[in-house]
Short mmCIF file of C-alpha atoms and ligand atoms in Angstrom, two decimals:
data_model
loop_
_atom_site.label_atom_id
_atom_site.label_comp_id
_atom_site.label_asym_id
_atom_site.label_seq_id
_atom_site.Cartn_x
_atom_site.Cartn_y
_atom_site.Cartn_z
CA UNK A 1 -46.84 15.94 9.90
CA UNK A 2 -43.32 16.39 9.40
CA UNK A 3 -42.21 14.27 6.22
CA UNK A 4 -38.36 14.17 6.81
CA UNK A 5 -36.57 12.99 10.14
CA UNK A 6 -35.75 15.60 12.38
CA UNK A 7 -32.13 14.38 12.78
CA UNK A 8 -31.95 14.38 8.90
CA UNK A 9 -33.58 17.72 8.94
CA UNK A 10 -31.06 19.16 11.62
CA UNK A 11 -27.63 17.81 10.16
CA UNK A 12 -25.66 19.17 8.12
CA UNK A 13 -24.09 17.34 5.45
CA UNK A 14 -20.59 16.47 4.93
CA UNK A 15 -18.60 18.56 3.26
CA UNK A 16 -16.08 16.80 1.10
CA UNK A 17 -12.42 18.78 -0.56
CA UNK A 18 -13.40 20.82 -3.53
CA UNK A 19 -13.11 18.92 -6.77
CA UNK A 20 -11.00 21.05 -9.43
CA UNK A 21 -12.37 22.96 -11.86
CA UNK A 22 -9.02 23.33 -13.71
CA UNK A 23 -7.31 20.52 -15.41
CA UNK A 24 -3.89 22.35 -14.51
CA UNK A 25 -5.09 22.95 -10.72
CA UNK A 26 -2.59 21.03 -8.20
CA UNK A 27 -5.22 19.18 -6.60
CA UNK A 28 -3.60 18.66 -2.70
CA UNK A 29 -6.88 18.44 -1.02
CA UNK A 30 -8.92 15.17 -1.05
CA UNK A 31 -5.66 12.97 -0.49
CA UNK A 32 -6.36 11.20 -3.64
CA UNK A 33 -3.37 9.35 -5.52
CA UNK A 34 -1.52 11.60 -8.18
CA UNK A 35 -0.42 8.13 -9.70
CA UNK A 36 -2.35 5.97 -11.98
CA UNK A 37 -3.96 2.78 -10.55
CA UNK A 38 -2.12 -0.77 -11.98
CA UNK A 39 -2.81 -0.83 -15.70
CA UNK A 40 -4.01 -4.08 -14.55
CA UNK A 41 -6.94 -2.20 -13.45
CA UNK A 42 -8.02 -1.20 -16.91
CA UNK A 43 -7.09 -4.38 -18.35
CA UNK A 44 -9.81 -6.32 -16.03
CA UNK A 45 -12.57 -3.32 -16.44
CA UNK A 46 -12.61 -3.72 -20.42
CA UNK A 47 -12.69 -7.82 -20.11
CA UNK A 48 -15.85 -6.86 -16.94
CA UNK A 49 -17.36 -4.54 -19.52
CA UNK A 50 -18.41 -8.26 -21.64
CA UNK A 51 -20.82 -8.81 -18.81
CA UNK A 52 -22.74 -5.83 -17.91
CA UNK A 53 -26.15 -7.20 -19.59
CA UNK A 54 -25.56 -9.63 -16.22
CA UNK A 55 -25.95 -8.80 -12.68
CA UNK A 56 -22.42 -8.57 -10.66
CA UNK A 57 -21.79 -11.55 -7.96
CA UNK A 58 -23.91 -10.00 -4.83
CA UNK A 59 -20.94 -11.87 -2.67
CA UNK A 60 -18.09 -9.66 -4.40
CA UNK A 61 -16.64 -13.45 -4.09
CA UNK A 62 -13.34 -13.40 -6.27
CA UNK A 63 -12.68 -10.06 -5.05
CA UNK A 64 -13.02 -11.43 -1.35
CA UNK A 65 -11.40 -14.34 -1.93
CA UNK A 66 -8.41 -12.07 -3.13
CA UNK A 67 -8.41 -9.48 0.08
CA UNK A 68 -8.70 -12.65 2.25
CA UNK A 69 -5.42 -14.32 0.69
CA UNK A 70 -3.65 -11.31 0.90
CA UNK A 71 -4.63 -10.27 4.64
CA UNK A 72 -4.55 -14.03 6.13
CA UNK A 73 -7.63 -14.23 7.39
CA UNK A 74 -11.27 -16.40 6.39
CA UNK A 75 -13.26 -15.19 3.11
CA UNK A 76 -16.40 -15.01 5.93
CA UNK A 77 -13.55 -12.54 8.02
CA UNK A 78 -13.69 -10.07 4.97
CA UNK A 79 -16.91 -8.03 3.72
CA UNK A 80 -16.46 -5.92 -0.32
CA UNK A 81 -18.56 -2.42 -0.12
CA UNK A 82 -19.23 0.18 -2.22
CA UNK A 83 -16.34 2.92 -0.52
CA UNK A 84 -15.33 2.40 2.63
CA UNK A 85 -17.92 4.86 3.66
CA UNK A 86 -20.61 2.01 3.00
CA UNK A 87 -18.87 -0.13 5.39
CA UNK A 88 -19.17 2.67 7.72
CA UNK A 89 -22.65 3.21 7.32
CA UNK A 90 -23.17 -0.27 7.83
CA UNK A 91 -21.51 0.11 11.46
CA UNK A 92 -23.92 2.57 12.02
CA UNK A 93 -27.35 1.04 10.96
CA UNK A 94 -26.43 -2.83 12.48
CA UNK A 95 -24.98 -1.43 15.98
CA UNK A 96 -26.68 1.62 16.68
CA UNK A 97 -30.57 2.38 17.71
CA UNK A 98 -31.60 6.02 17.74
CA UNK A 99 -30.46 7.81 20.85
CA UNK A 100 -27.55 5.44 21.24
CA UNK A 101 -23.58 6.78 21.40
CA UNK A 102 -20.63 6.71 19.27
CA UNK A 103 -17.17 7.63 20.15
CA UNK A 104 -14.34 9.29 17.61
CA UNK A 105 -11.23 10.94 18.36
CA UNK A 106 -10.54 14.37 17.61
CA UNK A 107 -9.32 16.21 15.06
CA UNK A 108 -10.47 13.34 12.93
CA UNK A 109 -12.41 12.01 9.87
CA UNK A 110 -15.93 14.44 10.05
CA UNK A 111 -17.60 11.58 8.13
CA UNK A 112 -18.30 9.71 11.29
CA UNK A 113 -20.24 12.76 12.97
CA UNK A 114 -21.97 12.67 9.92
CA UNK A 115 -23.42 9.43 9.84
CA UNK A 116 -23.89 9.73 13.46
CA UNK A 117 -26.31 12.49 12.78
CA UNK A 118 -28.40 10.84 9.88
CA UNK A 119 -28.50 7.80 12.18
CA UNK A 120 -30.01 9.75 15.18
CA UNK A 121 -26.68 9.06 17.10
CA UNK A 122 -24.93 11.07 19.48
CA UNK A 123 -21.79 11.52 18.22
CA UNK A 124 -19.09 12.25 21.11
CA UNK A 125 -15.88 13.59 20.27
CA UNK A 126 -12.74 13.07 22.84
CA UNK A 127 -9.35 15.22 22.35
CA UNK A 128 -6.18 14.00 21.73
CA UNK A 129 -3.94 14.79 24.27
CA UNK A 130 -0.54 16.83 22.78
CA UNK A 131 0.80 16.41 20.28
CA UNK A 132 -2.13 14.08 19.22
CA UNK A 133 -1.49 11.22 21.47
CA UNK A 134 -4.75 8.74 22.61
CA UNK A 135 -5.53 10.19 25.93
CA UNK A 136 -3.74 8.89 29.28
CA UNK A 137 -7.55 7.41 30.36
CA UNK A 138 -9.41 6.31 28.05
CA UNK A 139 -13.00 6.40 29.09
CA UNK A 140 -15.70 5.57 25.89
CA UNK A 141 -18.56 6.18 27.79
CA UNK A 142 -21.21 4.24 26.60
CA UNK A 143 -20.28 4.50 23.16
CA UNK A 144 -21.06 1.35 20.96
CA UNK A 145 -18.66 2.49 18.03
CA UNK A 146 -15.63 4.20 18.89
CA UNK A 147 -13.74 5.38 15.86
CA UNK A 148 -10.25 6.01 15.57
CA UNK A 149 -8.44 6.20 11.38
CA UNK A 150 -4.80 4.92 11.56
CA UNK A 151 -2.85 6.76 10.50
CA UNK A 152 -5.12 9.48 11.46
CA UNK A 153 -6.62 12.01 8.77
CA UNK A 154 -6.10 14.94 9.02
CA UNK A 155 -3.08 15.10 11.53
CA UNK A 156 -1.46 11.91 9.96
CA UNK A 157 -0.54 10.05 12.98
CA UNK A 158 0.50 6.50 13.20
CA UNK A 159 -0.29 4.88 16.31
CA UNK A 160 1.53 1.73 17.26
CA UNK A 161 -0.47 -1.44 17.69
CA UNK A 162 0.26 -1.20 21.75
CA UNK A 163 -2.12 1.86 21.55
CA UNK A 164 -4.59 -0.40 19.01
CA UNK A 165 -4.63 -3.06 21.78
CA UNK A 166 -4.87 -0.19 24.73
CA UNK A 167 -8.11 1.00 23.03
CA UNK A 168 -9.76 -2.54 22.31
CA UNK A 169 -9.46 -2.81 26.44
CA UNK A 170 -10.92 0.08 26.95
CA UNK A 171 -13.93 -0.53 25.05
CA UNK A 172 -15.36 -4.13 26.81
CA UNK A 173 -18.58 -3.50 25.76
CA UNK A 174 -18.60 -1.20 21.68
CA UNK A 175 -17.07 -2.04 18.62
CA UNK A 176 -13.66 -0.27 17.96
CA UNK A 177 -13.54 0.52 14.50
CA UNK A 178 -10.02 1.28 13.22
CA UNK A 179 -10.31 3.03 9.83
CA UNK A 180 -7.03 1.85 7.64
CA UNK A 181 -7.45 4.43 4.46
CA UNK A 182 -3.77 5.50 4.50
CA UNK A 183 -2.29 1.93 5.72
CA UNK A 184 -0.88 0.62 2.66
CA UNK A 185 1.55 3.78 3.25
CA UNK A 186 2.00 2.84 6.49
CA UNK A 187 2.81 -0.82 6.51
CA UNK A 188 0.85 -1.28 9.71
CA UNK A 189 -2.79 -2.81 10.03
CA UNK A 190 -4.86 -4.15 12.85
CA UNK A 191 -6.15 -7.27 10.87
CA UNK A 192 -3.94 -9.22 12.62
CA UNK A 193 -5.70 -8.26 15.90
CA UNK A 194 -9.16 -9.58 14.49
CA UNK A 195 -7.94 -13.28 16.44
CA UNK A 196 -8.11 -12.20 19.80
CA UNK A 197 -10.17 -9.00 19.82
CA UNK A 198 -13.97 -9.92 19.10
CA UNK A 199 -14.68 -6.07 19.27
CA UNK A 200 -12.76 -4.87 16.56
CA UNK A 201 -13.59 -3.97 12.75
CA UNK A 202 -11.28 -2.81 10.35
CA UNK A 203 -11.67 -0.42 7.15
CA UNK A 204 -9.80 -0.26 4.58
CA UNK A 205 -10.58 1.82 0.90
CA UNK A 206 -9.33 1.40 -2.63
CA UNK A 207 -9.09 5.05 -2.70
CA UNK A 208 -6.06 6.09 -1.51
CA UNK A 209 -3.02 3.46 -1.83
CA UNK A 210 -4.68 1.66 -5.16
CA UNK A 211 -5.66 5.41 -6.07
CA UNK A 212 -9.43 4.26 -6.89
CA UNK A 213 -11.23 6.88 -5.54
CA UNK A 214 -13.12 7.09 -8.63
CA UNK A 215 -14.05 2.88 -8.69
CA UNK A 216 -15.85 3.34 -4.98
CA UNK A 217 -14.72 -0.16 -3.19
CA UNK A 218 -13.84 -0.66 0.69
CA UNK A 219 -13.54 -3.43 2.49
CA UNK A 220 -13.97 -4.25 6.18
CA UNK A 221 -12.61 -7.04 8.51
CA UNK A 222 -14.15 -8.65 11.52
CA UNK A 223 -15.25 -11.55 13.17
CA UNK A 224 -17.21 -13.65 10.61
CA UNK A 225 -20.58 -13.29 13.08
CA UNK A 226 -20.25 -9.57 12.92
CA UNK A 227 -19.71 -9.47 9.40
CA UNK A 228 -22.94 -12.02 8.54
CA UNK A 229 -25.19 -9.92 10.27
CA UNK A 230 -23.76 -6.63 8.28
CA UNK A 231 -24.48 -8.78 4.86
CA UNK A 232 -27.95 -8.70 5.60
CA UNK A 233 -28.23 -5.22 6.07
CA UNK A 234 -26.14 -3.77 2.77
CA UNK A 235 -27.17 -3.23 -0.68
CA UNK A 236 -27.83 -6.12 -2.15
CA UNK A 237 -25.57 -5.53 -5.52
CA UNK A 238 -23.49 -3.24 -3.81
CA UNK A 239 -20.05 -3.75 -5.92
CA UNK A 240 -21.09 -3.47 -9.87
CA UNK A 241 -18.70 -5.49 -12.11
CA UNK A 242 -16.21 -3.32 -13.25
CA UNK A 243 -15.40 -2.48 -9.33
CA UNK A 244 -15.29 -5.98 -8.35
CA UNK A 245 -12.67 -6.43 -11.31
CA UNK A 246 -10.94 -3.49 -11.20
CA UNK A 247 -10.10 -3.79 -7.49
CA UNK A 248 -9.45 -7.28 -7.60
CA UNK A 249 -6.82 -6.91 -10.02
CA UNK A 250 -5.46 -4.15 -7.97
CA UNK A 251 -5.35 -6.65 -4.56
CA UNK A 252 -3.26 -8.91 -6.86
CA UNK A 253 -0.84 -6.52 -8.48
CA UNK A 254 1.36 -6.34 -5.10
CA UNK A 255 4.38 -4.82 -7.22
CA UNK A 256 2.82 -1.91 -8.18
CA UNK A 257 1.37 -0.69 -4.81
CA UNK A 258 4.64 -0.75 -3.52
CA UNK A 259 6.39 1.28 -6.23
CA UNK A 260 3.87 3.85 -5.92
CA UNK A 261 3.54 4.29 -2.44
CA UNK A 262 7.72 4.01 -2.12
CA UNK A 263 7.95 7.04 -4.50
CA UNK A 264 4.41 9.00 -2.61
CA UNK A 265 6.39 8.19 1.17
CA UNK A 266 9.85 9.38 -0.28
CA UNK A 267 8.21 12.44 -1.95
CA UNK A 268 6.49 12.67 1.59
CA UNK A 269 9.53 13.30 3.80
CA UNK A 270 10.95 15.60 1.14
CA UNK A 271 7.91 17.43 1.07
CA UNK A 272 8.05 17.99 4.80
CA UNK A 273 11.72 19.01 5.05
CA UNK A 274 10.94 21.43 2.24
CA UNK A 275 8.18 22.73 4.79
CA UNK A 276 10.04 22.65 7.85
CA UNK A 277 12.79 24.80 6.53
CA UNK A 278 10.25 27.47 5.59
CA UNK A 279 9.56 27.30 8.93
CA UNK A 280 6.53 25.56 9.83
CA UNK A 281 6.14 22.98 12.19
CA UNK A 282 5.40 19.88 10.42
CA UNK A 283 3.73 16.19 12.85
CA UNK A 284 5.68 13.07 11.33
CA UNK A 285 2.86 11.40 8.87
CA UNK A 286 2.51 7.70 8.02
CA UNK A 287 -0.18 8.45 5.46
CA UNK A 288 0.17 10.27 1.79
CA UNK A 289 -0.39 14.05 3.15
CA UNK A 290 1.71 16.08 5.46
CA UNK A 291 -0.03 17.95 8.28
CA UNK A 292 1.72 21.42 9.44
CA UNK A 293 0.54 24.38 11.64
CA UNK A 294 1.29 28.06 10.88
CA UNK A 295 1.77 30.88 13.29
CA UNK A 296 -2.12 31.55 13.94
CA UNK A 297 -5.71 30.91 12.39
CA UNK A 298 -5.59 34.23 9.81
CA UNK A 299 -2.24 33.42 8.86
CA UNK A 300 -3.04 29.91 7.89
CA UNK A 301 -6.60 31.58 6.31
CA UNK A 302 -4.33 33.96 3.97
CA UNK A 303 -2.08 31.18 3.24
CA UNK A 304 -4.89 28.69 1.92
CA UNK A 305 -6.20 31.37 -0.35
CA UNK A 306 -3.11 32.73 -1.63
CA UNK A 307 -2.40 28.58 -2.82
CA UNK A 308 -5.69 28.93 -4.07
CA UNK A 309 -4.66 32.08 -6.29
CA UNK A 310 -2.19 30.28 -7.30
CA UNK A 311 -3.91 27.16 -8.27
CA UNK A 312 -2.74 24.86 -5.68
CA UNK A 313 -5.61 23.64 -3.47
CA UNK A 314 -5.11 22.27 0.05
CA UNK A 315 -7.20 21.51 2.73
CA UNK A 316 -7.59 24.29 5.71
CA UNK A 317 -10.05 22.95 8.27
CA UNK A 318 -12.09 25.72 9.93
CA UNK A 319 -12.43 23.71 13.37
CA UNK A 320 -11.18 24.78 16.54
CA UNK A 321 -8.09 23.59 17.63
CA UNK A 322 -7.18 22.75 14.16
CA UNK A 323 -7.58 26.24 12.79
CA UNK A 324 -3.82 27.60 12.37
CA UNK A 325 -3.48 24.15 10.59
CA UNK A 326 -3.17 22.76 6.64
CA UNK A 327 -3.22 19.15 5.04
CA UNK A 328 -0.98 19.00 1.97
CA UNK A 329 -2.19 15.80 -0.10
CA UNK A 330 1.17 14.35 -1.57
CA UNK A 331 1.46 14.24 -5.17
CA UNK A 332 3.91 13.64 -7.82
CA UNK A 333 7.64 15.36 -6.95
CA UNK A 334 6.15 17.94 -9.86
CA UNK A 335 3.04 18.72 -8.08
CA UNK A 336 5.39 18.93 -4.69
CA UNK A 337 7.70 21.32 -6.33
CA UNK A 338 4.98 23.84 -7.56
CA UNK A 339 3.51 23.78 -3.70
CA UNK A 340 7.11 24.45 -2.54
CA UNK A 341 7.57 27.33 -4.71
CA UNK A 342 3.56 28.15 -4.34
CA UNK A 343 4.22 28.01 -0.64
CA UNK A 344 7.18 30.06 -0.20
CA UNK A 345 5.72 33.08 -2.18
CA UNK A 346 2.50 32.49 0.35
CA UNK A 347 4.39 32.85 2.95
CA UNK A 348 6.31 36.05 1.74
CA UNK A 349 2.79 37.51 0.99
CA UNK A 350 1.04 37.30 3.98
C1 PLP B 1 -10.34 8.89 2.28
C2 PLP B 1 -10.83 8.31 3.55
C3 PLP B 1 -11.72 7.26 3.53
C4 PLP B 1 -12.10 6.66 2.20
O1 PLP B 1 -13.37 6.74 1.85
P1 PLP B 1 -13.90 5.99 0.54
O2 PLP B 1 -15.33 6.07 0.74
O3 PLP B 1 -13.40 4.59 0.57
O4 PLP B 1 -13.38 6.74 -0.64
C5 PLP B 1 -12.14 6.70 4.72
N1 PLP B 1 -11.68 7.16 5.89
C6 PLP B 1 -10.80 8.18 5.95
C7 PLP B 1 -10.28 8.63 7.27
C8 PLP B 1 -10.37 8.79 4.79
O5 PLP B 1 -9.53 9.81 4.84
#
């Protein structure tokens, strides 16, 4: 008698970015925020830290309350989880049976293949078409999630909300679940949408804009019956109380998401001009990385490793398609200078 599930048993797990080893290591790789959160953050945290002998609010209600202000919509529109990748979990165990389907774009976040997998979901990925455009005819099959991150990780695409609304009519029938991480550098979300689509969800994270990654809170938007049913189904104390304080203050400190992300987009563009004129092709990016492809797979191969030589770590996806291809997380302008320089003398070298 076999003890583990066979789709457990057959998966492979997710592979995240590399953590750093080296406190002087330019970490480019996991897209996290090279800023410090609001030092609102901390503030709320220490005054949370008073409480700890008492369980946290199961409701993450104050912290809701907060998101649901800020976005416009009802409290009962707006669900707190630990990471956005409980919320997509969640997705997983309340809409799919084993043997159902699930839909994501590709190249795209491997997470969702992931959770497919340990959910005994087929997980069916459908190509961009050039340069990373939704396809002409859309056809999800008989997917009940289809997944699509905007802007898109890792090519960094922002799609416009006509493309948003030309996905939610193609899928009558699934969910569409439109994964916000990078948003707040974008300036674009599909929240508004949640009024006249019933089959849309929305995820956002902490991790990237608030740069939270280590505080592990998401949120996700839908229709309040959607959502009540997922609040049956999650941890029960999901959110401890230092993350529902921490990223409340964060939802309420407006000012200083938008200096930060202002100086990680302007950093952005110079970043990529920097690349271009080393002569790389380089997609436009809404999000806090820069996507650029090299002149074939070994070349980008000898270029990731000579960064790593150097200390700079970046993201080089092994898939196909994607190969010739590197993710540059954007940092501080100090951290973008040392890749410049780090990448030029790549270059030269290989
Ligand atoms: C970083 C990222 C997330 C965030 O995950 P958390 O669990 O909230 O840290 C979700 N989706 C995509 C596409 C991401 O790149």
């Amino acid at each position: 008698m076999a003890i583990i599930r066979a789709c457990v048993e057959k998966m492979t797990g997710y592979t995240p970015g590399e953590a750093a080893g080296n406190p002087r290591t330019v970490k480019l790789n996991q897209n996290e925020n090279r800023y410090p959160p609001s030092p609102r953050v901390a503030e709320a945290v220490a005054r949370a830290l008073g409480g700890l002998n008492l369980y946290p609010d199961s409701a993450s209600r104050r912290l809701r309350r907060a998101a649901a202000d800020l976005y416009g919509v009802a409290e009962e529109s707006v669900m707190a989880t630990n990471g956005s990748d409980e919320m997509l979990l969640l997705l997983f165990r309340c809409c799919c049976s084993p043997g159902d389907e699930a839909a994501g774009f590709r190249p795209g976040y491997a997470y969702y293949a992931t959770l497919a997998a340990m959910n005994d979901v087929r997980y069916r990925p459908i190509d961009f078409e050039g340069e990373f455009h939704l396809p002409e005819r859309l056809d999800p099959g008989r997917a009940k999630l289809v997944f699509l991150a905007n802007p898109n990780s890792p090519t960094g695409t922002l799609f416009p909300e006509s493309e948003i609304r030309r996905l939610l009519d193609a899928v009558p029938e699934g969910l569409v679940v439109i994964d916000e991480a990078y948003a707040d550098f974008a300036g674009q979300s599909a929240i508004p949408l949640l009024g006249e689509y019933a089959n849309l969800a929305v995820v956002r994270t902490f991790s990237k804009g608030y740069s939270l990654a280590g505080l592990r809170v998401g949120l996700g938007f839908a229709r309040p019956e959607i959502l009540a049913q997922f609040e049956k189904a999650r941890d029960f104390y999901n959110l401890d109380r230092l993350a529902q304080a921490g990223a409340e203050a964060a939802l309420r400190d407006r000012d200083w998401l938008e200096k930060t992300t202002r100086l990680i987009v302007a950093s952005r563009e110079r970043t990529a001009g920097g690349v271009a004129r080393l002569g790389l092709k380089v997609y436009a990016s809404g999000a806090n990385f820069i996507f650029c492809r090299l002149a074939g797979e070994a070349r980008a191969e000898r270029v990731f490793r000579s960064l790593r030589e150097q200390n700079i770590l970046v993201r080089h996806f092994g898939n196909p398609g994607v190969a010739d291809c590197l993710r540059i997380s954007v940092g501080t302008d100090a951290d973008m200078d040392a890749f410049l320089i780090g990448l030029e003398k790549a270059l030269e070298q290989s």
